[in-house]
Short mmCIF file of C-alpha atoms in Angstrom, two decimals:
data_model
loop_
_atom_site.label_atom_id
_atom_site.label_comp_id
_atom_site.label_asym_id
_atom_site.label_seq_id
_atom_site.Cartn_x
_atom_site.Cartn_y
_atom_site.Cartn_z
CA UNK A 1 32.91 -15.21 40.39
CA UNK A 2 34.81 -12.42 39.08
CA UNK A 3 37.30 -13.78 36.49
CA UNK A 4 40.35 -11.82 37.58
CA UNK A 5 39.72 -13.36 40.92
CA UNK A 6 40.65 -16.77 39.15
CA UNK A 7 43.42 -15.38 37.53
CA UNK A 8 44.99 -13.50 40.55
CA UNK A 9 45.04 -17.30 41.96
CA UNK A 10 46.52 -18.66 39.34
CA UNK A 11 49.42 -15.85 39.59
CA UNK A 12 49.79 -16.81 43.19
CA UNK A 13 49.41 -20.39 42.59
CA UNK A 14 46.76 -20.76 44.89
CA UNK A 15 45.72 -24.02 43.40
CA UNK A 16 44.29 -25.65 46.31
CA UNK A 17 41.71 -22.41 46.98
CA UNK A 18 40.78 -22.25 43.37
CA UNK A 19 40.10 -25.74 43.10
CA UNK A 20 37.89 -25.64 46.22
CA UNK A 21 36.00 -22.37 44.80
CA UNK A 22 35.62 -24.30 41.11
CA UNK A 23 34.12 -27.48 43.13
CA UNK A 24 31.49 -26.02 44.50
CA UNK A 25 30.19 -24.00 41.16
CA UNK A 26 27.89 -25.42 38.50
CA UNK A 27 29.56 -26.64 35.24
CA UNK A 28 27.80 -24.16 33.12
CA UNK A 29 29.08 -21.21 35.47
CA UNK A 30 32.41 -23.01 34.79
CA UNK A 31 32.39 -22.90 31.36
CA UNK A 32 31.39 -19.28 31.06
CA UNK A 33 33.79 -18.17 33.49
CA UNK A 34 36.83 -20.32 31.88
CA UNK A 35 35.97 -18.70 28.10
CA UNK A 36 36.77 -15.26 29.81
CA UNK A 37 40.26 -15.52 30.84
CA UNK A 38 43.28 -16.49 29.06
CA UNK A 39 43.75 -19.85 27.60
CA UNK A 40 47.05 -20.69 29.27
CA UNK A 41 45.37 -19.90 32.15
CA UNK A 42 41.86 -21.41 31.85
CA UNK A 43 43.61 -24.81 30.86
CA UNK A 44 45.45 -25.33 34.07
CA UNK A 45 42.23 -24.42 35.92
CA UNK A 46 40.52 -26.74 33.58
CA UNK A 47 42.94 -29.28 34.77
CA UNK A 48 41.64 -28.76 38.86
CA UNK A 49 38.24 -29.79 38.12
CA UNK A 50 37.35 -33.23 39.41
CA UNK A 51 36.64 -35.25 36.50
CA UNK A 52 32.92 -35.39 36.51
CA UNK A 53 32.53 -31.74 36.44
CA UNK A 54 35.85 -31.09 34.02
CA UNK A 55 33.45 -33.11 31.38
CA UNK A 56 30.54 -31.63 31.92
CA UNK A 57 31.97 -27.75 31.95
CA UNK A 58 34.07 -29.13 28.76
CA UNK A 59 30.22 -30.32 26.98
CA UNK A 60 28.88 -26.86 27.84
CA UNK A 61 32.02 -24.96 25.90
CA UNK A 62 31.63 -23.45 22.43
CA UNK A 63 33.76 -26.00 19.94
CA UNK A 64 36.32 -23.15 19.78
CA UNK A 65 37.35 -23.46 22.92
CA UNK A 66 36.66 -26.97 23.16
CA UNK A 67 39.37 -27.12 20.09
CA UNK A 68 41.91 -25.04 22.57
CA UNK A 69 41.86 -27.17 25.49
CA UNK A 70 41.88 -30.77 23.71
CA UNK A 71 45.46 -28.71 22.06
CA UNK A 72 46.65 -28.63 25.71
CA UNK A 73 45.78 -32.62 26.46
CA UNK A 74 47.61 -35.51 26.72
CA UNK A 75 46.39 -38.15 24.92
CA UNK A 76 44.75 -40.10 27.22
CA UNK A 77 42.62 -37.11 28.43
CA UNK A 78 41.92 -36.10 25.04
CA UNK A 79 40.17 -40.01 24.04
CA UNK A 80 38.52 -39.67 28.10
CA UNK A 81 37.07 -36.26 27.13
CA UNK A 82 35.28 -36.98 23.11
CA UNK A 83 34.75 -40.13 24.60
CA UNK A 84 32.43 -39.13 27.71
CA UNK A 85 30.57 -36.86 25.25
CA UNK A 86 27.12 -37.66 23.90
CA UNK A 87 27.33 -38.59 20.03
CA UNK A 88 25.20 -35.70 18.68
CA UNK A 89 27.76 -32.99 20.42
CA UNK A 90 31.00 -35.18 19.04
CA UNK A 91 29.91 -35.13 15.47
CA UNK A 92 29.32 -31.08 16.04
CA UNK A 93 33.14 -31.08 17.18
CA UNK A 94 34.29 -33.50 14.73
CA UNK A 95 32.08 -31.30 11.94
CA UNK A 96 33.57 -27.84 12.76
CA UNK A 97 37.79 -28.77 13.35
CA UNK A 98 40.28 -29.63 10.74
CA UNK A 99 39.57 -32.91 8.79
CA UNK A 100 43.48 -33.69 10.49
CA UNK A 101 42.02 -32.92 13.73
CA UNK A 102 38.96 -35.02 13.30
CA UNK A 103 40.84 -38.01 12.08
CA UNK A 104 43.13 -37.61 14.97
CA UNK A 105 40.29 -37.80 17.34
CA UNK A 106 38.51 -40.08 15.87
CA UNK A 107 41.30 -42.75 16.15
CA UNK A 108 40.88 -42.16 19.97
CA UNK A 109 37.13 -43.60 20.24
CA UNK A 110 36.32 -47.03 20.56
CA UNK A 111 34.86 -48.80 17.58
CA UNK A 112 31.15 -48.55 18.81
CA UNK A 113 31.66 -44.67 19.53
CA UNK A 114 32.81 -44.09 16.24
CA UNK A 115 30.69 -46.30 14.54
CA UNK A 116 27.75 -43.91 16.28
CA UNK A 117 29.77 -41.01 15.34
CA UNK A 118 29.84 -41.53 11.71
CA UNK A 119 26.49 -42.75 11.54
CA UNK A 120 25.43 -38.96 12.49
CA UNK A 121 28.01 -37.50 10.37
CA UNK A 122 26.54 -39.35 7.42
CA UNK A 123 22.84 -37.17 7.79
CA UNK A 124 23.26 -33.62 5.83
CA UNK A 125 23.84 -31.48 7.98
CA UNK A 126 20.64 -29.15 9.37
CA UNK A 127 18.83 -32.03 9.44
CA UNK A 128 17.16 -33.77 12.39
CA UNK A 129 19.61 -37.04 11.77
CA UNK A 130 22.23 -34.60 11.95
CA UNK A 131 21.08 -33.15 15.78
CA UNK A 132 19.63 -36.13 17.05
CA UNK A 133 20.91 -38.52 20.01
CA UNK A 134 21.22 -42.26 18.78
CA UNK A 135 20.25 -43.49 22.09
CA UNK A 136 16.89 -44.14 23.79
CA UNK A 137 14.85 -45.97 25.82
CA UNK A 138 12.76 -48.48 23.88
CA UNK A 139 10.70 -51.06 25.14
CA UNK A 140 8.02 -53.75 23.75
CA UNK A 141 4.04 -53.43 23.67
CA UNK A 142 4.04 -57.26 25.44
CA UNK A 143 6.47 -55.99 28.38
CA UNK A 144 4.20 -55.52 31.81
CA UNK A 145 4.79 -52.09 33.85
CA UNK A 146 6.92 -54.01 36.13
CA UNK A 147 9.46 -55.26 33.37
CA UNK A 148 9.71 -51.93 31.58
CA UNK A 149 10.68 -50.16 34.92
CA UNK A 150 13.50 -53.35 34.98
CA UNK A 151 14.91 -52.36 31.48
CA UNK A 152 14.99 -48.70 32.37
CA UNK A 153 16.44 -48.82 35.52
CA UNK A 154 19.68 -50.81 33.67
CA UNK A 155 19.82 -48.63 30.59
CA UNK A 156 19.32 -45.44 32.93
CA UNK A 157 23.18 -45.15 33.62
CA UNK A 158 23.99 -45.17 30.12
CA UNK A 159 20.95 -42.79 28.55
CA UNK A 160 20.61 -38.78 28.61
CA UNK A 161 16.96 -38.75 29.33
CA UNK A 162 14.77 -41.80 30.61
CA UNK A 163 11.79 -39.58 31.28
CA UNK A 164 10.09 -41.15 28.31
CA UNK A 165 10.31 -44.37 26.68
CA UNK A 166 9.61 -45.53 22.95
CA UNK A 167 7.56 -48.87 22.51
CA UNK A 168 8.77 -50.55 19.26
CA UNK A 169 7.84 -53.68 17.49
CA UNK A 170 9.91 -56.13 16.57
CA UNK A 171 11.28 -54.42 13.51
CA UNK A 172 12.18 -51.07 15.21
CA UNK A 173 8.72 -49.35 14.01
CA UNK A 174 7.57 -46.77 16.17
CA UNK A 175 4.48 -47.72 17.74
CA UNK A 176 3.59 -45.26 20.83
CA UNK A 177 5.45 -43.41 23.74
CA UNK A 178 5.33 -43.66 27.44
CA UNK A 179 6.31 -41.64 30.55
CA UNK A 180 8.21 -42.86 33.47
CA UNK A 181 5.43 -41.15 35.67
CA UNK A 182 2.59 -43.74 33.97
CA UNK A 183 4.94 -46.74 34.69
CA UNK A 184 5.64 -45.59 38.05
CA UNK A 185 1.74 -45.31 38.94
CA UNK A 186 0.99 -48.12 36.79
CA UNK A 187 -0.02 -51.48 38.52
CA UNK A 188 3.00 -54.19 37.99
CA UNK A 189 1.05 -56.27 35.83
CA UNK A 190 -0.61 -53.55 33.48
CA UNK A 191 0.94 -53.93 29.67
CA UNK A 192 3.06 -51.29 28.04
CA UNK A 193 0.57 -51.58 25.27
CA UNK A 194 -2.44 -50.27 27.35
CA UNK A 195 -0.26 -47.13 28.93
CA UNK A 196 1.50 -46.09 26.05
CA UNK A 197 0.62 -42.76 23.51
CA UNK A 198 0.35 -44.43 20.46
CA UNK A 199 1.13 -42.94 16.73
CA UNK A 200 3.58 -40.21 18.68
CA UNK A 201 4.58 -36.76 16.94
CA UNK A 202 7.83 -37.77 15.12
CA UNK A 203 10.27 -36.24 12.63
CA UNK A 204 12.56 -38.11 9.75
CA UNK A 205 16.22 -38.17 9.34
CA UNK A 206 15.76 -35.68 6.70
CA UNK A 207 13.62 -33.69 8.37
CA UNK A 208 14.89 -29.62 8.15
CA UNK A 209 16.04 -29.44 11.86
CA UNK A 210 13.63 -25.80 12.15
CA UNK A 211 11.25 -27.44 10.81
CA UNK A 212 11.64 -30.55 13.50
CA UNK A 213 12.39 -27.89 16.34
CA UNK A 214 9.19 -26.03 15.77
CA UNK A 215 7.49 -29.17 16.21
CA UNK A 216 8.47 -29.64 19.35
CA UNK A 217 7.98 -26.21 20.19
CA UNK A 218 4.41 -26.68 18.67
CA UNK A 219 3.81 -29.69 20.14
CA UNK A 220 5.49 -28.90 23.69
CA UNK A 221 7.65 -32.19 23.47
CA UNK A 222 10.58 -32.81 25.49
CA UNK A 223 11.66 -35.30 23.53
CA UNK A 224 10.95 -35.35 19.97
CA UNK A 225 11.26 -39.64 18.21
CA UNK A 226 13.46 -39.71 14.87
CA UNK A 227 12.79 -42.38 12.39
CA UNK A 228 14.54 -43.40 9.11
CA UNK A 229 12.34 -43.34 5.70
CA UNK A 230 11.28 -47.01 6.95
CA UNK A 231 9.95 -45.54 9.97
CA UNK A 232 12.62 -46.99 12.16
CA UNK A 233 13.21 -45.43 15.29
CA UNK A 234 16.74 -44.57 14.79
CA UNK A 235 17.16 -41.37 17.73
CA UNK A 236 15.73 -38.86 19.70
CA UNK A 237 15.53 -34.68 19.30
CA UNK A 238 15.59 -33.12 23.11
CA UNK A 239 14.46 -30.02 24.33
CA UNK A 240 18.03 -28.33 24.07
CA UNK A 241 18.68 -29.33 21.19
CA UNK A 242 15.51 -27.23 20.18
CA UNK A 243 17.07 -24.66 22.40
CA UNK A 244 20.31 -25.12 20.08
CA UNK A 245 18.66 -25.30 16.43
CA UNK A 246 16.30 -22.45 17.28
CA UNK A 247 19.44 -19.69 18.11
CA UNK A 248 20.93 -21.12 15.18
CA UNK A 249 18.26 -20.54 12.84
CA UNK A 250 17.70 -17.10 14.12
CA UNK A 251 20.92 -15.91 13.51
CA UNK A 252 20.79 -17.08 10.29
CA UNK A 253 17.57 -14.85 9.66
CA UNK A 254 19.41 -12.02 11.43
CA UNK A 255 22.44 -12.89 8.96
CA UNK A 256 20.49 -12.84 6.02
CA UNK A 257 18.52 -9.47 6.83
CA UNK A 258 21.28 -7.98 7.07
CA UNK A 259 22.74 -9.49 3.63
CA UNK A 260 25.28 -11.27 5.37
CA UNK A 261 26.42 -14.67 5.06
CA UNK A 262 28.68 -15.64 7.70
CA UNK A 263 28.08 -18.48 8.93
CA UNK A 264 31.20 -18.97 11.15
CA UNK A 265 31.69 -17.46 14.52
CA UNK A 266 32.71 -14.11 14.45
CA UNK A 267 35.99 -14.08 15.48
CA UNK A 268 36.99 -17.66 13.42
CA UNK A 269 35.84 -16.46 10.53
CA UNK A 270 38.85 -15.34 8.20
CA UNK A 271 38.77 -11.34 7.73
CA UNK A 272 39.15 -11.47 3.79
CA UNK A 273 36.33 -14.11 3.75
CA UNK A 274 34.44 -11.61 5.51
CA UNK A 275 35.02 -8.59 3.05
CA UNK A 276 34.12 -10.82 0.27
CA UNK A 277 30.89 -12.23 1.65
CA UNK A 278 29.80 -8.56 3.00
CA UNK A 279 31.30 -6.95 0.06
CA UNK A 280 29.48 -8.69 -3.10
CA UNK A 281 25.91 -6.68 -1.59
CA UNK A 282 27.86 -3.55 -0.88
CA UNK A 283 29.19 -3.56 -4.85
CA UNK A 284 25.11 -4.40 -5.25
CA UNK A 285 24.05 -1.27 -2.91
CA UNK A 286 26.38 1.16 -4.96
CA UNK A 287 25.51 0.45 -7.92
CA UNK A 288 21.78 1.06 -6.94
CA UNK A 289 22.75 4.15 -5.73
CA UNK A 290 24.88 4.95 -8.60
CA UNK A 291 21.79 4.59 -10.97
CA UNK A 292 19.53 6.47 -8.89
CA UNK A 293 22.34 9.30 -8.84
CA UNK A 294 22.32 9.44 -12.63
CA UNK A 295 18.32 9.69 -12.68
CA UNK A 296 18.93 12.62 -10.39
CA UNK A 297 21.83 14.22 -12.75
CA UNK A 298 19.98 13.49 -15.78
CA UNK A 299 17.12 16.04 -14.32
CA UNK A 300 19.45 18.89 -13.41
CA UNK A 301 18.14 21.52 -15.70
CA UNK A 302 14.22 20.96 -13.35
CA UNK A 303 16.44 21.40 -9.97
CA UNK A 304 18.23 24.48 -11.52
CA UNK A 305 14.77 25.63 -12.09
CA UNK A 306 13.43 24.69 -8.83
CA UNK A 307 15.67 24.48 -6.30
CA UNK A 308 13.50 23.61 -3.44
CA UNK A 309 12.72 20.29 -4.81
CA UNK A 310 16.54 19.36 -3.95
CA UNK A 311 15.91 19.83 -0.37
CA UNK A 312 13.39 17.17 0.07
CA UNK A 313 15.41 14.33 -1.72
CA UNK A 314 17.24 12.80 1.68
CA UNK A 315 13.77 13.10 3.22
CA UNK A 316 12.30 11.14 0.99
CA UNK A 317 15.23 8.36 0.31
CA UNK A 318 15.19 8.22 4.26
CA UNK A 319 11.49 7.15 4.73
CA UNK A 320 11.50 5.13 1.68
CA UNK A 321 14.61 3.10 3.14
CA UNK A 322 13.01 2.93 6.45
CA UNK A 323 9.19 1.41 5.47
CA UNK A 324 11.25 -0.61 3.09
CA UNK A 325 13.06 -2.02 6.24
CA UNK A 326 10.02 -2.17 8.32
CA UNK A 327 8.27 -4.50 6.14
CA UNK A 328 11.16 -6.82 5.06
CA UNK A 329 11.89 -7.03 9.27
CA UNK A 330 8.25 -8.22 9.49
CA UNK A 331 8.34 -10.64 6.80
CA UNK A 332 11.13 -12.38 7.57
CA UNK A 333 10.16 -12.56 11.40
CA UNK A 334 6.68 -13.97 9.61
CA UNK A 335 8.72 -16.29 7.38
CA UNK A 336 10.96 -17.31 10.36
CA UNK A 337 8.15 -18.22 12.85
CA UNK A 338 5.86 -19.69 10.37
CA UNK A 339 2.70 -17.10 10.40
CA UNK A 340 3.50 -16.20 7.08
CA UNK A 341 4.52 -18.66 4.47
CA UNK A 342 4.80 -18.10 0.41
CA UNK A 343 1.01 -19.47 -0.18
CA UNK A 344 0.15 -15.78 1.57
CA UNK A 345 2.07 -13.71 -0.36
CA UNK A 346 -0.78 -12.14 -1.96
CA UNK A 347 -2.40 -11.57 0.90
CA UNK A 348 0.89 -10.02 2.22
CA UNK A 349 1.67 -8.01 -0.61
CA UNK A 350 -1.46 -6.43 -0.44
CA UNK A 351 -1.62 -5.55 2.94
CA UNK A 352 1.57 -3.82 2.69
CA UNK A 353 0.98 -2.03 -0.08
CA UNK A 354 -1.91 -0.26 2.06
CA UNK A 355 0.13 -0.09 4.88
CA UNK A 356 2.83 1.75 2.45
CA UNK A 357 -0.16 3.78 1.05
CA UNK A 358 -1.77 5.30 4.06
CA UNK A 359 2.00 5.77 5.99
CA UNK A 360 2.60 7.64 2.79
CA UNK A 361 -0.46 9.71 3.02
CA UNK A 362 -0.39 10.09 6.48
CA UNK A 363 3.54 11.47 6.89
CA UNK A 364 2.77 13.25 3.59
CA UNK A 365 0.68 15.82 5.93
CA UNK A 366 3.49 16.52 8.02
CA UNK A 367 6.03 16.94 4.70
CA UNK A 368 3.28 19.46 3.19
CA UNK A 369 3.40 21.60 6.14
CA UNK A 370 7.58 22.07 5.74
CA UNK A 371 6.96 22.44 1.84
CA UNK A 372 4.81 25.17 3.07
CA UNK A 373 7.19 26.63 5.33
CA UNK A 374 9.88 26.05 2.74
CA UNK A 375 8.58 27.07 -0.47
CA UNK A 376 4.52 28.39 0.33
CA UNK A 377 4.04 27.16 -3.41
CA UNK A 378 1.19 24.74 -3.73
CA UNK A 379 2.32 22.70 -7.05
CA UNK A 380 5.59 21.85 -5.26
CA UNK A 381 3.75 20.93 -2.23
CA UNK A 382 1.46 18.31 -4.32
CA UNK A 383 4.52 17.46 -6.14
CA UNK A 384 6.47 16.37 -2.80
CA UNK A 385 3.07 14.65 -1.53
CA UNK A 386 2.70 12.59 -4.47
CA UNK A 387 6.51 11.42 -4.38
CA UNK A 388 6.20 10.15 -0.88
CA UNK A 389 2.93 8.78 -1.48
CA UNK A 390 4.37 6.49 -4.09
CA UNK A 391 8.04 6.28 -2.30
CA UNK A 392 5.89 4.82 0.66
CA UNK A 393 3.95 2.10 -1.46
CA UNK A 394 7.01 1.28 -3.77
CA UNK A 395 8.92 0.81 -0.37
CA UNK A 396 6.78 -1.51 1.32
CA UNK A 397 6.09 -3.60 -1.41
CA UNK A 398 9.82 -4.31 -2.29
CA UNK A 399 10.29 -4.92 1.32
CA UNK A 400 8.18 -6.84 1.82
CA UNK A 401 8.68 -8.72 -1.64
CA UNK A 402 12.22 -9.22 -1.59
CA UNK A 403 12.14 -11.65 1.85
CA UNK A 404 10.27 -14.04 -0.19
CA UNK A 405 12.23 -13.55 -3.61
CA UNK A 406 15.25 -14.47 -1.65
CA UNK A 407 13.15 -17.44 0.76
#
């Protein structure tokens, strides 16, 4: 639905018609289409939605605007809203507001919610104890198929995902996994024991959260079993979450390709914090350039003599910068999707330096033949070949160098 359709409603305080049209529409539409209008606005649509979908389209909503809207509660709604949400997405609100604002909420949760609450707000953050949800199905090797469809069918209305359940021992050890589809099929009588997966893919608490999302892209896993360092099954990873740490991730990489830092949203993150973080490598690039403007100063008296040689320097600057950023791009995709790690560098480095090599050599035929049209004098046309010849090489090795210096 077209957003100014929404707001033309509001105007004419059509409430009844907009709350009909926002019924029937998926909470993740709702969400989307509530970020694009203004928040006095969006908040008294907000406040149409019938309270099932209001919490779900309020889940679904960056912590921004999430932040907004719980300004425009009462505080009733406010504890019915952080309370209906699932722990992991909490601690990501209570991580990324004011410590004021996350005391303030917190004091709105029942003891058990915040007791879950701080338990994930107590793992570093990027880590898998950090992203995981603290609730599961878990069942015993001894329980029959019957049973285990019992304990499922009461914990169902209180768990995210009951596709798959974890079979612990009496100690909380991880022992295997089973899917609802085996117990289903199962006969009554058959033992968890003999249908479970046993000695499942699982991650620890401190596990790097890419690292724990790749598994599970690796492994195909919708679910993905967390366990403390005494193997403990303590939560679960899910497939969004994946979905989630994977985009994060990647814009980090992006970030730090492009010597950036942020790592706020772009349009909470303060504008001199900004110029500071972007800054520091722009001070870095000019004085690079600075130095490489002095080399070409201090050889003034050979471009007096030969001025030709001037006209090929932005050629060759351009294609060293652009094999340079060639092979850092591939690198860090490499480094990013694990097909290259730092054991390989060698092997890395010296495929690039051929690659940087034969470009050279090969681009180099094309730069002789404008020499040639430019100057027809053969020294300066082996002069300019040689330069981009090693331009290329030195290029592609620092590019591709660099991504690990800085991994």
């Amino acid at each position: 639905m077209d957003p100014s359709e929404i707001e033309s409603l509001i105007e004419n305080r059509q409430y009844e018609a907009l709350q009909k049209i926002l019924s029937d529409m998926n909470s993740v539409d709702i969400a989307h289409l509530l970020t694009t209008i203004p928040t006095s606005k969006s908040v008294l649509a907000f406040r149409l939605l019938p309270k099932d979908l209001a919490i779900g389209a309020f889940e679904q909503m960056d912590v921004d605007y999430q932040l907004r809207l719980l300004e425009g509660f009462t505080t009733d709604s406010a504890r019915e809203f952080v309370g209906a949400m699932s722990a992991d997405d909490r601690a990501n609100l209570l991580e990324e507001v004011p410590a004021t604002v996350a005391r303030r909420l917190l004091k709105l949760l029942p003891p058990a919610e915040i007791q879950a609450t701080l338990e994930l707000l107590g793992y570093e953050p990027g880590t898998a104890g950090r992203r995981m949800i603290p609730e599961f199905v878990d069942l015993q090797e001894g329980m029959t198929a019957s049973e285990a469809l019992v304990r499922i069918r009461r914990l169902g209305t209180v768990r995210e995902n009951i596709d798959y359940a974890f079979v612990i021992d009496h100690e909380r050890r991880l022992k295997g996994v089973v899917s609802l589809k085996d117990l289903i099929l199962a006969d009554r009588d058959s033992r968890v024991a003999d249908l479970m997966a046993p000695n499942p893919r699982l991650v620890y608490t401190n596990t790097d959260q890419e690292e724990a999302g790749k598994a599970m892209r690796d492994y195909d896993l919708p679910l993905m079993p967390v366990v403390d360092t005494e193997a403990r099954l303590v939560g679960t990873l899910t497939w969004d979450d994946m979905v989630d740490i994977m985009e994060q991730e990647v814009t980090e990489d992006i970030y730090r390709y492009g010597a950036v830092s942020i790592e706020h949203r772009y349009f909470t993150a303060r504008l001199w914090k900004v110029v500071q973080q972007r800054g520091l490598w722009i001070l870095f690039i000019t004085l690079a350039n600075a130095i490489t403007g002095t080399i070409i100063a201090g050889q003034s008296e050979l471009l007096t003599e030969v001025v030709i040689l001037a006209a090929f320097i932005p050629l060759l600057i351009a294609t060293g910068g652009s094999l340079g950023t060639q092979s850092s791009t591939v690198v860090i995709r490499g480094l990013a999707t694990g097909e290259i790690n730092v054991g390989r560098i060698l092997n890395v480095m010296t495929r690039e330096i051929g690659v940087g090599f034969l470009l050279g050599a090969v681009v180099g035929l094309f730069v002789l033949l404008y020499a040639f049209i430019l100057g027809r004098q053969i020294d300066i046309m082996i002069v300019v070949w040689l330069t981009l010849v090693l331009i290329s090489i030195a290029a592609t090795t620092l590019g591709a160098a660099l991504p690990f210096v800085f991994q």
